[in-house]
Short mmCIF file of C-alpha atoms in Angstrom, two decimals:
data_model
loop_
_atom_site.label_atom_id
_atom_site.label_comp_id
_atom_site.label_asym_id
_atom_site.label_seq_id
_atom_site.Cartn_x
_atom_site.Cartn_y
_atom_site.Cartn_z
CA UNK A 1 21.03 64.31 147.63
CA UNK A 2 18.53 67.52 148.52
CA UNK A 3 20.82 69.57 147.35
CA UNK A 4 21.88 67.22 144.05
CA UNK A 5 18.33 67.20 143.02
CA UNK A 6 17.99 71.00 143.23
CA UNK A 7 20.56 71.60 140.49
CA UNK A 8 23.76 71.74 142.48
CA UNK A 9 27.06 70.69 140.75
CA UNK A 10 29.00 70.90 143.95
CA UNK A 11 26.54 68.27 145.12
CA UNK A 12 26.67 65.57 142.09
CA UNK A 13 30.54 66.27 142.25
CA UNK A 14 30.74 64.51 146.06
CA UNK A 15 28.61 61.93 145.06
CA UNK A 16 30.28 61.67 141.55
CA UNK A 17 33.75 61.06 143.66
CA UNK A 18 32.51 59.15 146.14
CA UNK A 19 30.37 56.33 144.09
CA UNK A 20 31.83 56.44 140.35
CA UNK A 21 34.74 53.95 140.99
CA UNK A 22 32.47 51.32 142.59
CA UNK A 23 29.65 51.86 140.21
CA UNK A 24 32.05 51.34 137.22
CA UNK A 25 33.69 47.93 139.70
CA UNK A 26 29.85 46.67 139.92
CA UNK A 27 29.35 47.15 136.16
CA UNK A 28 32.52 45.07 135.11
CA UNK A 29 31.23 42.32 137.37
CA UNK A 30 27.80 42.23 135.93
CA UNK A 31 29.20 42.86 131.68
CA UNK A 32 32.31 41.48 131.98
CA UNK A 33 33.93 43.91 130.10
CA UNK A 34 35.70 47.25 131.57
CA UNK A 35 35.51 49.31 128.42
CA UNK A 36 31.51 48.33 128.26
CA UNK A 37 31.33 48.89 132.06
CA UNK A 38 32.71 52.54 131.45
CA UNK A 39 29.97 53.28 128.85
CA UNK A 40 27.51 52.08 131.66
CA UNK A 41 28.54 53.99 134.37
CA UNK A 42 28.37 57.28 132.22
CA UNK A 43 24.57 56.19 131.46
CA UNK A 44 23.85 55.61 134.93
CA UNK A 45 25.35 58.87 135.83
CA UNK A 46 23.45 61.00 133.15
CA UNK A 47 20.14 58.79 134.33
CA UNK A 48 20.71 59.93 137.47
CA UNK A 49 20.93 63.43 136.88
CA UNK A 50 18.02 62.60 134.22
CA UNK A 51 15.73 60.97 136.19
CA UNK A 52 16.62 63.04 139.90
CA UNK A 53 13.08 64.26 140.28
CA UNK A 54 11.93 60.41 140.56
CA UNK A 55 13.81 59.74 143.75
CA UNK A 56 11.66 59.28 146.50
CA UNK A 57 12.17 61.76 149.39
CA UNK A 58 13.87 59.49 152.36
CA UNK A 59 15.32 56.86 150.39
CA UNK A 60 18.82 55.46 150.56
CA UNK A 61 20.78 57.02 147.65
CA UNK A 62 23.06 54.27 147.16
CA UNK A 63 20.72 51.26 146.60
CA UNK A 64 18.78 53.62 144.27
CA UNK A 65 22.11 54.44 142.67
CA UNK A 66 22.31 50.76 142.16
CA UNK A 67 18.87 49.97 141.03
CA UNK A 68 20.23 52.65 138.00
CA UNK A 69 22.86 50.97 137.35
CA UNK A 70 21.65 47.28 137.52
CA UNK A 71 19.38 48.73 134.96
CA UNK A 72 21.40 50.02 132.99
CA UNK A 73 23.36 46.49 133.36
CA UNK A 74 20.18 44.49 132.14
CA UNK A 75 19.17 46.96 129.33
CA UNK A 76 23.13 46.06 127.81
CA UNK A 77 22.49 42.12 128.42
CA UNK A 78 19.40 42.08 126.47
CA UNK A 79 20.86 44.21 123.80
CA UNK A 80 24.27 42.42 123.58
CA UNK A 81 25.27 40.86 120.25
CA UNK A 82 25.48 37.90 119.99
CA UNK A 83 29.17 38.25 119.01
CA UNK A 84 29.96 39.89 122.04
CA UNK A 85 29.75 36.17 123.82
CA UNK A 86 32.15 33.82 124.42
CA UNK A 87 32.01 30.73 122.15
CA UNK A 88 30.45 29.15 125.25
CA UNK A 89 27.64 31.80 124.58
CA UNK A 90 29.05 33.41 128.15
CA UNK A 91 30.08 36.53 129.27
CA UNK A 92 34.11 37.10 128.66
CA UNK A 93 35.16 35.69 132.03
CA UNK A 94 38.15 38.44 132.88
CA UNK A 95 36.76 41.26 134.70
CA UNK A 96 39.63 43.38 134.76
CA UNK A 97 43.60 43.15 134.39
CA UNK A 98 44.23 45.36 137.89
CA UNK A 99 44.70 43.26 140.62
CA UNK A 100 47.30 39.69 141.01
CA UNK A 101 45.19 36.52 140.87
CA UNK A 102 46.35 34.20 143.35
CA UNK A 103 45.04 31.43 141.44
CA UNK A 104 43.93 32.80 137.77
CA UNK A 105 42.05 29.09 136.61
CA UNK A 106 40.13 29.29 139.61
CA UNK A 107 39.39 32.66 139.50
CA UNK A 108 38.50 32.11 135.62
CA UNK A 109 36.53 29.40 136.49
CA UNK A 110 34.52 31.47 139.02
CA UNK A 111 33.79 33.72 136.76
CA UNK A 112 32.26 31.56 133.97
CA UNK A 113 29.95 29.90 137.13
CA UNK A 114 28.90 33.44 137.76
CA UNK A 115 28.18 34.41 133.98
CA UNK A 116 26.11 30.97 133.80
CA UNK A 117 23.77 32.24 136.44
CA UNK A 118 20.15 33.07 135.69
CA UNK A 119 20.39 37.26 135.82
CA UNK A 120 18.23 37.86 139.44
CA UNK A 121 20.81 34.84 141.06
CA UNK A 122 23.55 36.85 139.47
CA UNK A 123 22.57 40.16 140.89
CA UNK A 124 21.55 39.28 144.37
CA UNK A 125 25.27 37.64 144.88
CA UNK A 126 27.40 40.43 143.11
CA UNK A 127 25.70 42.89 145.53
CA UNK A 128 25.67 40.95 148.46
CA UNK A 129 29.19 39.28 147.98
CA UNK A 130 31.44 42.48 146.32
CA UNK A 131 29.67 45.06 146.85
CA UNK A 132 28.90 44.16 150.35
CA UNK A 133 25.46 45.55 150.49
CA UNK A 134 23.34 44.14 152.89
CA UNK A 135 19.54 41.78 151.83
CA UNK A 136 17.69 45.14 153.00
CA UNK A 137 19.90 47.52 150.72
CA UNK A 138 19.71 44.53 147.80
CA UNK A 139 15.73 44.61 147.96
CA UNK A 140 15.85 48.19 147.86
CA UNK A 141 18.10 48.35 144.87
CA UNK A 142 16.12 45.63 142.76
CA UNK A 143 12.90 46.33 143.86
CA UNK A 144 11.46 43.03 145.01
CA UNK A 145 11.07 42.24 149.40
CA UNK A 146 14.15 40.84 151.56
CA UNK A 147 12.75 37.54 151.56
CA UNK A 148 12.94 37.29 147.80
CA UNK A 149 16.44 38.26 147.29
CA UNK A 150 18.14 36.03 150.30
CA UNK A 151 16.03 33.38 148.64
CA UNK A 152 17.80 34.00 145.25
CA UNK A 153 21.27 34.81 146.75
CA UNK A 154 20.71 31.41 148.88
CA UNK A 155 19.78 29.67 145.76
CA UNK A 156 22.28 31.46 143.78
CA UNK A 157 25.35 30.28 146.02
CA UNK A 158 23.69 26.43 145.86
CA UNK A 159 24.21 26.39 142.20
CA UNK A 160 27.21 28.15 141.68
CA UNK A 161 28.69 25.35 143.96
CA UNK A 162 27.54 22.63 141.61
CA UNK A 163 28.39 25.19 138.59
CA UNK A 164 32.13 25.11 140.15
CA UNK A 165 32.88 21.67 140.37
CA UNK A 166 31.31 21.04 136.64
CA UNK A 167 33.34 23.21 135.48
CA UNK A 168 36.56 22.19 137.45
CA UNK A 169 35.70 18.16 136.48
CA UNK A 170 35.41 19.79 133.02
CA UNK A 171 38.61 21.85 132.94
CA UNK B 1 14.04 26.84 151.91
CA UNK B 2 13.58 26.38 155.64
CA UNK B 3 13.45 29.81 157.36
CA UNK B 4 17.07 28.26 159.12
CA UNK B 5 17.97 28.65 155.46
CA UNK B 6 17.48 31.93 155.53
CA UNK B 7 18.91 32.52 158.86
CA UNK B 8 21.68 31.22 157.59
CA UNK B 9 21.97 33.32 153.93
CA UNK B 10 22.03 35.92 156.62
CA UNK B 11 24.76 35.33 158.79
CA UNK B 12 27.00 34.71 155.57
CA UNK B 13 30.21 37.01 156.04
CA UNK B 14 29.72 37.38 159.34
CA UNK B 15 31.70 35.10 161.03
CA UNK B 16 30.46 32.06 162.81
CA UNK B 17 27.26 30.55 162.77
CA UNK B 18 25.90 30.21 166.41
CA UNK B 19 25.15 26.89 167.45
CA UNK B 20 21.86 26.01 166.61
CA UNK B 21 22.24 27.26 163.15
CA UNK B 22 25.53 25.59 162.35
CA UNK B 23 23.70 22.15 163.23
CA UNK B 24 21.28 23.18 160.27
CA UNK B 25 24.01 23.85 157.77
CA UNK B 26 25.98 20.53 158.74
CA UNK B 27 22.73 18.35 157.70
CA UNK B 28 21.39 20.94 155.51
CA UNK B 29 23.22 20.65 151.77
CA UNK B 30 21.88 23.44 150.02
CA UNK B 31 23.12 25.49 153.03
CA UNK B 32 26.44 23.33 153.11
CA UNK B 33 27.02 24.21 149.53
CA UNK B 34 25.73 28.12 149.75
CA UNK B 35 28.54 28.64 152.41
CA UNK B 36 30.91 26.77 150.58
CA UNK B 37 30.71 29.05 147.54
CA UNK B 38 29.89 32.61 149.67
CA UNK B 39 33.83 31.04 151.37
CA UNK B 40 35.15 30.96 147.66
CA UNK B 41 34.36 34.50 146.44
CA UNK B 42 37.05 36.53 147.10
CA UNK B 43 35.88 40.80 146.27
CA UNK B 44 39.15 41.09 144.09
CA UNK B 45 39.49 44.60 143.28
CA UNK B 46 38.97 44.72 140.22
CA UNK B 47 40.89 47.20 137.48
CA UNK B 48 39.50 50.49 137.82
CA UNK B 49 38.42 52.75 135.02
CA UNK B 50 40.49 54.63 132.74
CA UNK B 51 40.80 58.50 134.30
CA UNK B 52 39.86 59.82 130.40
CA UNK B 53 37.24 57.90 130.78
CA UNK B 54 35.88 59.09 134.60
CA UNK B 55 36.52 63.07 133.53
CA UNK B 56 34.75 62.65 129.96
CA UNK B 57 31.86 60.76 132.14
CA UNK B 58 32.16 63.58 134.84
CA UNK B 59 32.06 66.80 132.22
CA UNK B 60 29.85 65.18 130.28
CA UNK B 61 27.29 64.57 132.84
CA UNK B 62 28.08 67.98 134.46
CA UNK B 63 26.35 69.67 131.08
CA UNK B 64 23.66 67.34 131.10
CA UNK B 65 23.02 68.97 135.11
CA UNK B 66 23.82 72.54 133.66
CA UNK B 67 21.36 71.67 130.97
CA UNK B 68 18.52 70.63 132.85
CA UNK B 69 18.49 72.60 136.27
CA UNK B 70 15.13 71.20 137.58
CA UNK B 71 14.38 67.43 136.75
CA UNK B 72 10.29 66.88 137.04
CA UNK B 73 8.57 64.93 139.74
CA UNK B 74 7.48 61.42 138.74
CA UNK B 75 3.99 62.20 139.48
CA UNK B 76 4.35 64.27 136.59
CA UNK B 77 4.48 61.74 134.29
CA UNK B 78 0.80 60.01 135.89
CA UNK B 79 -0.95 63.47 135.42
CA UNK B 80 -0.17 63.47 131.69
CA UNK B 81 -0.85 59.42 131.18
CA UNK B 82 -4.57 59.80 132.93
CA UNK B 83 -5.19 63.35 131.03
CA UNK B 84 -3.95 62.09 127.95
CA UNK B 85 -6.37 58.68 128.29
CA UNK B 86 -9.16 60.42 129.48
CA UNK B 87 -9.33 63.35 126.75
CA UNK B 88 -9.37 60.64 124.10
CA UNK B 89 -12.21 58.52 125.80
CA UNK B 90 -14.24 62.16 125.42
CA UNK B 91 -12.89 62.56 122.21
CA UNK B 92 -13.91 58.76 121.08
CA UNK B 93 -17.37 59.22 122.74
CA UNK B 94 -18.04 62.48 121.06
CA UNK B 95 -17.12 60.84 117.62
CA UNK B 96 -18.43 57.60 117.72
CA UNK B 97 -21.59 58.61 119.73
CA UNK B 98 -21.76 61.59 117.31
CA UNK B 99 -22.28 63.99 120.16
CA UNK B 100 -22.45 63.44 123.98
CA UNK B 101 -25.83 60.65 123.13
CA UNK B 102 -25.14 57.45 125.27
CA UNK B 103 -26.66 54.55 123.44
CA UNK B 104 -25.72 52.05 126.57
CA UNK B 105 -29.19 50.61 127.63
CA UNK B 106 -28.19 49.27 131.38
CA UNK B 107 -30.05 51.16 134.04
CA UNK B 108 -28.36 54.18 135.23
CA UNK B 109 -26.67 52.88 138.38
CA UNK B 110 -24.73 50.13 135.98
CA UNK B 111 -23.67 52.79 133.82
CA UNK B 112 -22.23 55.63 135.81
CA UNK B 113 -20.83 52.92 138.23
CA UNK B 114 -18.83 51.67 135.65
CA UNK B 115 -17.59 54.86 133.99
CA UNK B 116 -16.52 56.24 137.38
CA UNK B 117 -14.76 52.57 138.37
CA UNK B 118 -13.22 53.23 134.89
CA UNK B 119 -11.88 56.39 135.32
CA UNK B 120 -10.24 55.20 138.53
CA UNK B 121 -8.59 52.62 136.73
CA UNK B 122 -7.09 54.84 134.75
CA UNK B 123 -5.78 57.11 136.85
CA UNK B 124 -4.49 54.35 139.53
CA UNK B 125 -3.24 52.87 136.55
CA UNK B 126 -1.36 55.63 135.32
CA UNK B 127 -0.17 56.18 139.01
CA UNK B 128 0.92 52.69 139.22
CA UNK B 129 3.31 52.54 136.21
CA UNK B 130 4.78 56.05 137.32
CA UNK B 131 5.55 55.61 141.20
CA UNK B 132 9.04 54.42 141.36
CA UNK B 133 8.49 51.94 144.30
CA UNK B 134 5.05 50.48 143.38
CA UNK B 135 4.89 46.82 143.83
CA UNK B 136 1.88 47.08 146.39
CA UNK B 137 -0.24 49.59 143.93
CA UNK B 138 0.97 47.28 140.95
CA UNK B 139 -0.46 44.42 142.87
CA UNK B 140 -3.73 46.40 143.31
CA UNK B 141 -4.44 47.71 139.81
CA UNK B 142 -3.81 44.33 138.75
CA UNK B 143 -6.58 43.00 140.88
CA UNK B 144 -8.96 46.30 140.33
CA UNK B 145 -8.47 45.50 136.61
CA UNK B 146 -9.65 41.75 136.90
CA UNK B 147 -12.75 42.83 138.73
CA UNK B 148 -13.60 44.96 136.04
CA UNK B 149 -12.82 42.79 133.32
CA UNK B 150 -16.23 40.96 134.69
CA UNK B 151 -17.92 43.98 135.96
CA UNK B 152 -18.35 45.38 132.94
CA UNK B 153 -19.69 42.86 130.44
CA UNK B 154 -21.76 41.65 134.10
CA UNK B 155 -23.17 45.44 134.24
CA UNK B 156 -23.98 44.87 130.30
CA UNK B 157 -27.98 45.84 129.32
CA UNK B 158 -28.27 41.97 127.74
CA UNK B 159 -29.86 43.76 125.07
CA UNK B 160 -28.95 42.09 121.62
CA UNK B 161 -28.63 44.43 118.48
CA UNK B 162 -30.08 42.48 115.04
CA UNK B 163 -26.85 42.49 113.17
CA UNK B 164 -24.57 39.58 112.98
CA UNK B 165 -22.62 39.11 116.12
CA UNK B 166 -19.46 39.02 114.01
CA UNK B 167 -19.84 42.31 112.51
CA UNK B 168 -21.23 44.13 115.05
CA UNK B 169 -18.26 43.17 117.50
CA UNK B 170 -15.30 43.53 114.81
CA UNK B 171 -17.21 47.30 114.56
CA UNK B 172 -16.31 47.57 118.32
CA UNK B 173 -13.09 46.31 118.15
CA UNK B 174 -11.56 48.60 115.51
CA UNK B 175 -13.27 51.65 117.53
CA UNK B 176 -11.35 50.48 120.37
CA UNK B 177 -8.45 49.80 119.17
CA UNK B 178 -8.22 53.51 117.61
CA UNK B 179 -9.22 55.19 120.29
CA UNK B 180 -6.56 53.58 122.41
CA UNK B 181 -3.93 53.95 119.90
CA UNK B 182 -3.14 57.44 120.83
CA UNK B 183 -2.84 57.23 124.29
CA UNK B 184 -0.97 53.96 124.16
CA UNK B 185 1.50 55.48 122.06
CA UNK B 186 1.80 58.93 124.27
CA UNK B 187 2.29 56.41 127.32
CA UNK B 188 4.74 54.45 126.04
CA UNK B 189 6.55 57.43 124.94
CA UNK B 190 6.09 58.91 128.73
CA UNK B 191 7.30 55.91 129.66
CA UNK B 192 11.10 55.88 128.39
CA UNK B 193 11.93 58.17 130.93
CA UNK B 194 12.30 55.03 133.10
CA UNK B 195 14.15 51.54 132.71
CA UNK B 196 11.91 48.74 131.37
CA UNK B 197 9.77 47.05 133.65
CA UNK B 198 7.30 44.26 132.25
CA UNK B 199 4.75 45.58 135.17
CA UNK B 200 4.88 49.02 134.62
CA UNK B 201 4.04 48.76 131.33
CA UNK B 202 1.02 46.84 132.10
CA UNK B 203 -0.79 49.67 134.30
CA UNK B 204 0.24 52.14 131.42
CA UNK B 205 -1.17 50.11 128.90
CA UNK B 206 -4.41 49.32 131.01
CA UNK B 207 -4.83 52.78 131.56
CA UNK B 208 -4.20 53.87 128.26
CA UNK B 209 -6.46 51.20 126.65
CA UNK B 210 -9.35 52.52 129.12
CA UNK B 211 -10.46 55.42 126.42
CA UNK B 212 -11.65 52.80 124.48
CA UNK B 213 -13.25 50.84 126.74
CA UNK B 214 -15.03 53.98 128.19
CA UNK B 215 -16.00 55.19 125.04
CA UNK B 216 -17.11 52.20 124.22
CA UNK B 217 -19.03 51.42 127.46
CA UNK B 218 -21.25 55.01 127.00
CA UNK B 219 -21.44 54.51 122.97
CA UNK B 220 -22.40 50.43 122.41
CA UNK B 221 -25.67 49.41 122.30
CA UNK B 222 -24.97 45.96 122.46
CA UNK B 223 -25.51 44.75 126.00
CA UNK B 224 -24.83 41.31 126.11
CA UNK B 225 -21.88 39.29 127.97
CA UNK B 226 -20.19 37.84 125.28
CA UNK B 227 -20.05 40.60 122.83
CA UNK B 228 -18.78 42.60 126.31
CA UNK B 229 -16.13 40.37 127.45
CA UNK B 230 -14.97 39.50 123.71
CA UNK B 231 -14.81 42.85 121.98
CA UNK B 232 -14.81 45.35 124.79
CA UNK B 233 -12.39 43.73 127.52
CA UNK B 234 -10.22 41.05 125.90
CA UNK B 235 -9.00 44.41 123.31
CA UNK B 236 -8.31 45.93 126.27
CA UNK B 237 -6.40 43.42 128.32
CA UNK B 238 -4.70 42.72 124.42
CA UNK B 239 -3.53 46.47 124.36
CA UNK B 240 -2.39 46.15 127.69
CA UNK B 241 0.09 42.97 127.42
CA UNK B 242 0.79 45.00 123.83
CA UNK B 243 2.02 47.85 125.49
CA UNK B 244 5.01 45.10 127.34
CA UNK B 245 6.16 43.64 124.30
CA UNK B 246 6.24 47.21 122.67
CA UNK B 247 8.12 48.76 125.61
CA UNK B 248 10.51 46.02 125.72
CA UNK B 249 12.17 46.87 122.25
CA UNK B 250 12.00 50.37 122.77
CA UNK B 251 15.37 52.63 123.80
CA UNK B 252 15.52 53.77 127.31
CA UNK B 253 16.31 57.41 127.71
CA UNK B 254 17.42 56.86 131.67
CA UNK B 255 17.72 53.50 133.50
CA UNK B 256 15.86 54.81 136.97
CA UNK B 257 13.72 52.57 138.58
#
């Protein structure tokens, strides 16, 4: 990251490689949509490269990396259209058309519980759950203490059970 | 939530609960349920992005690097806001004084106090919506500003000016208000070179707003507490939670925190 923030395109190339994929993976989960997700991870990209001189000497680079992009997430949720939702006024509920579904209701369903999440629940599972970051890495990335986010993730994971089974009584 | 609770948020993923804790979640339901949905979220891959798409993102960003070799410190960005506020609370006291007269009747102490707890503000202010990690300074301006927002119209002279109260105060307001404009709009500006946050955008506006209230401070005659608090600090706090809803709708130019 030294090295990154001094200008060196050898540097942002590694870390380009080695977090681009799951950046773009975290941005489908949080839009639901893979061609919006690839506009996002370019703009967290260029604010990175942007915005280098504001990382803080000894920080983690990935949960800053993620605070960009969960940023950049939020910034396209408040300026969706309202077209863009479902007729539900959700997110679309397919992430991505890459991997077999074992069970593709359920796995719609989950989705649409996840989408009907207030945004900080939302977050704080996504990271914790998929991207397997742990509370301390979370709290970096969204800027608020430990306590906070295992008290949203803990909340979060309450009411996406009772999401769930409304919207399995309902389907 | 118990502090089990969070014990037990904790040990999600990571196999099984020891015994005291798995006695919690059996009677616990919000814990019962948490686990229940952490068991039923499988990480699916998920499809990956197009490779046009990754090398356009990766050449694109690659000239956006060449471009810009050296990317500024944040600090940067709090020099500017606090030079920027405090050359227009000279420039408002040398116009509306009409040279470097102070018309302030308070006794001396009151009045340099107050300027110099002023220009603090500002600059902790302006340091405050910069600093990437800030919560704890955030927390502090926040504070600093509600003691001042009764030190100053408590520091006030008393003295009364024989105009209506009505007139005399809108006066002050619309001084304010100009002299703030400026910086306000310089902040905000400053302050695209970060993602929205609601807080940040409070210290910048507080600082910002603080030419006014410093011009206004050395330049009013009036002294007393309502004509203070109503047309000195409640513009100022006003310009401050301004300066959110402005920020809010305007475009980002990078999404760092």
């Amino acid at each position: 990251m030294g090295r990154f923030c001094q200008g060196d395109a050898q540097a942002f190339d590694a870390l380009f490689g080695r977090y681009a994929r799951a950046v773009h993976a975290y941005l489908t989960r949080m839009v639901g949509n893979r061609s919006a997700a690839e506009d996002l991870t370019q703009a967290t990209f260029l604010s990175l490269v942007r915005a280098r001189g504001r990382f803080m000497e000894g920080a983690r680079f990935r949960p800053w990396l993620y605070a960009i992009a969960t940023n950049a997430a939020r910034d396209h949720m408040r300026r969706k259209r309202p077209e863009d939702l479902t007729d539900e006024g959700d997110l679309p509920s397919s992430p991505g058309e890459a991997a077999p579904m074992p069970d593709p209701g359920l796995e719609r369903t989950i989705q649409r519980a996840l989408a009907q999440l207030p945004d900080a629940q939302r977050e704080a599972i996504v990271l914790h759950r998929f991207e397997g970051m742990s509370f301390g890495e979370i709290a970096e990335a969204l800027g608020v203490s430990e306590s906070a986010v295992k008290v949203r993730a803990h909340r979060g994971y309450e009411k996406l059970r009772e999401l769930l089974a409304h919207l399995r009584e309902e389907a | 939530m118990t502090p089990e609770c969070e014990r037990v948020v904790e040990r999600l993923g990571k196999g099984v609960l020891p015994r005291e804790l798995s006695e919690h979640a059996r009677t616990c339901d919000a814990c019962t349920a948490a686990m229940a949905s952490f068991s039923m979220l499988h990480p699916r891959p998920v499809a990956p992005p197009t490779r046009t798409a990754l090398a356009a993102a990766r050449a694109d960003v690659l000239r956006e690097l060449a471009k810009t070799p050296v990317s500024p410190p944040w600090w940067r960005e709090a020099v500017w806001i606090t030079l920027i506020s405090l050359l227009f609370a000279v420039g408002g006291v040398l116009y509306t004084g009409k040279g470097w007269k102070v018309f302030n009747r308070s006794g001396a102490d009151a009045l340099w106090i107050v300027s110099i707890l002023l220009i603090f503000a500002a600059a902790w202010g302006a340091f405050a919506a910069s600093i990437p990690r800030g919560r704890i300074h955030r927390a502090g301006v926040t504070m600093f500003a509600l003691e001042l927002a009764l030190a100053i119209p408590l520091a006030g002279s008393g003295l009364e000016v024989p105009l209506p109260f009505l007139k005399v105060g809108l006066g002050c307001l619309i001084s304010e208000v100009s002299i703030s404009i400026g910086p306000l709009v310089a902040t905000l500006w400053l302050l695209t070179r970060s993602a929205f946050s609601a807080a940040r955008a409070f210290m910048a506006g507080l600082s910002a707003g603080i030419a006014g209230v410093l011009a206004l401070h050395l330049h009013c005659p009036c002294g007393t507490f309502q004509h203070l608090f109503l047309f000195h600090v409640l513009p100022w706090l006003a310009l401050a939670a301004l300066a959110v809803v402005i920020r809010s709708r305007l475009p980002s130019r990078t999404f760092a925190p």
